[in-house]
Short mmCIF file of C-alpha atoms in Angstrom, two decimals:
data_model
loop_
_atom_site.label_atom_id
_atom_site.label_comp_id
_atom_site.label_asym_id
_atom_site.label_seq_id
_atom_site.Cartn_x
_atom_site.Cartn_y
_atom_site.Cartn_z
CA UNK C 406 -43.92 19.49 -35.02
CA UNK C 407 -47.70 19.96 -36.56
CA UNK C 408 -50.13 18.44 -34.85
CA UNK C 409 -51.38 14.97 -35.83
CA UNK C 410 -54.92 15.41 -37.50
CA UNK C 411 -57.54 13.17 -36.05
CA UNK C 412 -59.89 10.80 -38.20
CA UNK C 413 -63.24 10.86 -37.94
CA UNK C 414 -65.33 7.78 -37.16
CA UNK C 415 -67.29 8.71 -40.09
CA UNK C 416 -64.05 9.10 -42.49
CA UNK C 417 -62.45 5.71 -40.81
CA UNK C 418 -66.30 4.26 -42.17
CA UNK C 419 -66.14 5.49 -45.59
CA UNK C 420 -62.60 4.50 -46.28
CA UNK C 421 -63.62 0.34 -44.58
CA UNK C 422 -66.92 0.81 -47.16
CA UNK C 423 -64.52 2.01 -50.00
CA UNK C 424 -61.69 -0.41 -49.39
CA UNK C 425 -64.71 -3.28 -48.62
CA UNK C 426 -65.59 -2.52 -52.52
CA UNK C 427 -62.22 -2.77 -53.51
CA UNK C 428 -61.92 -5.79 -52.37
CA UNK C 429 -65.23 -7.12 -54.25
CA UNK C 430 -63.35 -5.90 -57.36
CA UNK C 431 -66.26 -3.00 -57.28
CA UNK C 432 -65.16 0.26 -58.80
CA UNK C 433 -66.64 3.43 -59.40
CA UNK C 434 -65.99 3.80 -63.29
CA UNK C 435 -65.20 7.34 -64.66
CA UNK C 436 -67.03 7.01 -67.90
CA UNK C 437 -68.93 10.12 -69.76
CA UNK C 438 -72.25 9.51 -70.33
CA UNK C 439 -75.57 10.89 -70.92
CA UNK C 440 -78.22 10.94 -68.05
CA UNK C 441 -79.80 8.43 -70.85
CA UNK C 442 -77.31 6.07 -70.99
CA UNK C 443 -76.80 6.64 -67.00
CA UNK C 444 -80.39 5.17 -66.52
CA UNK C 445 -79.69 2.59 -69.10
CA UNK C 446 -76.91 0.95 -66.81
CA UNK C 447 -78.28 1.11 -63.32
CA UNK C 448 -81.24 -0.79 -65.12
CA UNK C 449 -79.01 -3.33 -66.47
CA UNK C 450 -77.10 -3.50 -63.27
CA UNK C 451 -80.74 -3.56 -61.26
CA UNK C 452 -82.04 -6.61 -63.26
CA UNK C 453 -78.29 -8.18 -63.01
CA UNK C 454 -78.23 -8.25 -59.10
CA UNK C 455 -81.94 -8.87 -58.88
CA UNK C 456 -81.32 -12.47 -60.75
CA UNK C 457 -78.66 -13.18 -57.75
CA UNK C 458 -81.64 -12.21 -55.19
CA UNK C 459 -84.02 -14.81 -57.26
CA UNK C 460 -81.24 -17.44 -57.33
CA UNK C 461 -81.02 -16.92 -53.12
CA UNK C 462 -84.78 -17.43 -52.41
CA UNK C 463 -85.21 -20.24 -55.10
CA UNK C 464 -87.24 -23.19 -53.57
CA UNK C 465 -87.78 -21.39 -50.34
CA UNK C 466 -91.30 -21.34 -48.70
CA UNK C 467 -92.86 -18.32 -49.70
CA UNK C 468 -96.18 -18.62 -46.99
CA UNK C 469 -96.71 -16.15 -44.64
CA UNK C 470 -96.31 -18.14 -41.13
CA UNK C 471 -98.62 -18.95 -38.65
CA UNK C 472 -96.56 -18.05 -35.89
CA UNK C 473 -94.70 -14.83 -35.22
CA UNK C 474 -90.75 -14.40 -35.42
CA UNK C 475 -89.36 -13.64 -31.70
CA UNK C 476 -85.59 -12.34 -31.62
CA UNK C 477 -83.94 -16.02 -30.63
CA UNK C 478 -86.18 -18.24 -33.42
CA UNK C 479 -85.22 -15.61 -36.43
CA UNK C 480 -81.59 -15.88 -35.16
CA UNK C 481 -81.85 -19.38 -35.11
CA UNK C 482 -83.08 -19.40 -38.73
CA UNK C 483 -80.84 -17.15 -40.37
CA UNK C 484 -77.92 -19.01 -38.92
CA UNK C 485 -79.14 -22.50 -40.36
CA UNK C 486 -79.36 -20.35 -43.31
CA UNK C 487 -75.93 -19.19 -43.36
CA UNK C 488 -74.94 -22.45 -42.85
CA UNK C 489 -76.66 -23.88 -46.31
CA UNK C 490 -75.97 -20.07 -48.65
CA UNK C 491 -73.14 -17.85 -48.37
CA UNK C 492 -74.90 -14.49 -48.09
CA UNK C 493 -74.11 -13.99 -44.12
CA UNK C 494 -70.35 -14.18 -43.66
CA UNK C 495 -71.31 -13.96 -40.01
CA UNK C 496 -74.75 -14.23 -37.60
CA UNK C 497 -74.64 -13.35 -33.59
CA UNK C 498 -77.08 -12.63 -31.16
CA UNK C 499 -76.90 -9.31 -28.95
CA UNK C 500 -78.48 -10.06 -25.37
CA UNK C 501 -79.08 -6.65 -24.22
CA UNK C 502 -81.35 -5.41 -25.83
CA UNK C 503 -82.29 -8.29 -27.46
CA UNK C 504 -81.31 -7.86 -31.62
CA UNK C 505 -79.50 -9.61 -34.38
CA UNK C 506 -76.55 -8.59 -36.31
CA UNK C 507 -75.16 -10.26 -39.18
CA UNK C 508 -72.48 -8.90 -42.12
CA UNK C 509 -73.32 -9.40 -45.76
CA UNK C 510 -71.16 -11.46 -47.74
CA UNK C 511 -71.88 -10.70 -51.03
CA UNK C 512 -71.50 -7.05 -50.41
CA UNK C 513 -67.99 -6.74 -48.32
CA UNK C 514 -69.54 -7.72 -45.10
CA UNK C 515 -71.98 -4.40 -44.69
CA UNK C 516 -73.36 -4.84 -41.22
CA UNK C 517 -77.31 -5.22 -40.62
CA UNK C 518 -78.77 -4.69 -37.43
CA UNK C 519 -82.49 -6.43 -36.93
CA UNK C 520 -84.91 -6.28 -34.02
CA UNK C 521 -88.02 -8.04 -33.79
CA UNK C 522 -90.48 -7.17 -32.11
CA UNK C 523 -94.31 -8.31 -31.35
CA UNK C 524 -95.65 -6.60 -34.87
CA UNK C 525 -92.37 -6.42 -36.90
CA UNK C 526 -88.86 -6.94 -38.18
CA UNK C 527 -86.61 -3.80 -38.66
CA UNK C 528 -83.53 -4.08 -40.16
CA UNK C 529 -81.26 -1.03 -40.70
CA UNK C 530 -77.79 -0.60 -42.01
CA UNK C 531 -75.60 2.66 -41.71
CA UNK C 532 -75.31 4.37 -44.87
CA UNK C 533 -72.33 7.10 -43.55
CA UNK C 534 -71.54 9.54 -41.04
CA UNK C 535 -73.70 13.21 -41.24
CA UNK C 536 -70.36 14.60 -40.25
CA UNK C 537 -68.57 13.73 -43.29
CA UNK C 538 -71.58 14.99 -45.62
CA UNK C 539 -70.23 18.15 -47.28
CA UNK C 540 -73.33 19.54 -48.32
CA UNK C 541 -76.64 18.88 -45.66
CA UNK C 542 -79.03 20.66 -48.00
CA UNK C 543 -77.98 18.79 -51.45
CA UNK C 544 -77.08 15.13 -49.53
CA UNK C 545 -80.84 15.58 -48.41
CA UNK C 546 -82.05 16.04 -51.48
CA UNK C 547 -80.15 13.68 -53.36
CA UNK C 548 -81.65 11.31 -50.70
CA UNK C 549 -84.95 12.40 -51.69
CA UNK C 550 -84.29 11.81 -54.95
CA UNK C 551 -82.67 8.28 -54.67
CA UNK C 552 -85.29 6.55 -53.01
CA UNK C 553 -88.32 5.91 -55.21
CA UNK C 554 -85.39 3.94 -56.93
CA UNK C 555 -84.02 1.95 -53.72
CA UNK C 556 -87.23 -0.77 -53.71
CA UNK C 557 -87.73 -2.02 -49.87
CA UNK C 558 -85.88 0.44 -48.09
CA UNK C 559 -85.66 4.15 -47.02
CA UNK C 560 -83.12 6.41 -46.00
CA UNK C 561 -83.57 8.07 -42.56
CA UNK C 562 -81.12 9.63 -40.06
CA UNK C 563 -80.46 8.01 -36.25
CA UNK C 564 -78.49 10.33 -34.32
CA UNK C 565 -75.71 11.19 -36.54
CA UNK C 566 -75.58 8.61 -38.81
CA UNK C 567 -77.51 8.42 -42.20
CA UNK C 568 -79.26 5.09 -42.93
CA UNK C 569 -80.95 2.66 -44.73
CA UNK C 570 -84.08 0.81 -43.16
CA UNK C 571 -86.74 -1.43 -43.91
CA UNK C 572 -89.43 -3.24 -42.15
CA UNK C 573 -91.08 -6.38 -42.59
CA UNK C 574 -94.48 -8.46 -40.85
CA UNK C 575 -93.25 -10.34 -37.62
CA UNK C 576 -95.37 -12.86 -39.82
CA UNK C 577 -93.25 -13.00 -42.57
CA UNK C 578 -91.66 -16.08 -44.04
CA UNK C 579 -87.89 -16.76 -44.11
CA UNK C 580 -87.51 -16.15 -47.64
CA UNK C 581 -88.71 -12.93 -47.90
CA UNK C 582 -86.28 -11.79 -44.28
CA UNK C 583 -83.89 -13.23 -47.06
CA UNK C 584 -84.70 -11.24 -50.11
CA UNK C 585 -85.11 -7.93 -47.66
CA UNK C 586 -81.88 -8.60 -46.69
CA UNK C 587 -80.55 -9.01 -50.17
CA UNK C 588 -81.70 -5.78 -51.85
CA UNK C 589 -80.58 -3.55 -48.46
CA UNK C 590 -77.18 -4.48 -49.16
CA UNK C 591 -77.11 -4.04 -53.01
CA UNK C 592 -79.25 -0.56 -52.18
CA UNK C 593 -76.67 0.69 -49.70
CA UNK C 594 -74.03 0.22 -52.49
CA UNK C 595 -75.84 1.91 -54.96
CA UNK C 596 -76.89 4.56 -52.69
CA UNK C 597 -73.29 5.14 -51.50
CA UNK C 598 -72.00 5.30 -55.57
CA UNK C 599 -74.52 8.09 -56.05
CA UNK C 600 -74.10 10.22 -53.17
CA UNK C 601 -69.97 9.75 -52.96
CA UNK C 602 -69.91 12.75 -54.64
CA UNK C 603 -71.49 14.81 -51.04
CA UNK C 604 -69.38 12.51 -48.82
CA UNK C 605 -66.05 13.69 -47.67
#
């Protein structure tokens, strides 16, 4: 009997992201086009999502705050928030050490991790697994490439595992955690539609 082949953490991730889409009715369309008409979409797409982003942050105080954000008070508003929007399908509080972690709802769930601490707020979300990139030297690049397009957040590598991150004033108000929090998750979805190509 051949032996049963093991999946990888990083393949069991990519098939959740992939089957998270799916289930957003989010395909990746196999359409010929010119690098032209390529740009012409994303932009279309890019001012599409950004009017959901403006819709979110609509009436919300836009002053920086007086007071810095510690762990348990940002927690505390981002689940009153989740509570009045549906953008966090879920909000919990990790003791030790002391972070946040919510799931996107708008974007199957993608899981954000946030720590504050006395100077800022970073937030970071796994993009995939280095072990299931085929190519180091061209995924690299492509990241390179991709992210003077990916406004408010970078692509960096923690351990083995590619990812996006931002960072934000521990001074900054609510609706701008918001809006950060937005664009990560449509950023990791466009990120992961141009680099499926490199990921096994």
């Amino acid at each position: 009997m051949p032996p049963t082949k093991l999946v990888s953490t990083g393949a069991e991730r990519q098939k959740a992201f992939r089957d998270r889409m799916t289930r957003m009715g989010m395909t990746i369309p196999r359409i010929y086009m010119t690098e032209g008409e390529q740009g012409q979409v994303r932009e279309f797409l890019r001012h599409h999502r950004n009017e959901r982003t403006d819709l979110l942050i609509g009436g919300m105080d836009l002053q920086a705050m007086s007071q810095k954000w510690t762990t348990q008070r940002l927690f505390d508003a981002l689940q009153e928030h989740a509570g009045n929007q549906q953008q966090f399908s879920r909000v919990w509080l990790q003791a030790t050490p002391a972070s946040i972690e919510l799931a996107l709802a708008a974007y199957g769930d993608q899981p954000v991790h946030l720590v504050v601490t006395e100077y800022d707020i970073r937030m970071t979300t796994t993009l995939c697994d280095q072990r299931t990139v085929q190519d180091p030297l061209r995924f690299n690049e492509a990241c390179l490439r991709l992210g003077p397009n990916m406004p408010l957040s970078n692509v960096g590598l923690v351990g083995s595992q590619y990812i996006l991150f931002g960072q934000l004033s521990a001074h900054s108000p609510l609706a701008n955690i918001v809006e950060e929090l937005d664009v990560m998750g449509r950023n990791v979805i466009d990120a992961q539609a141009e680099l499926a190509h490199l990921i096994g």
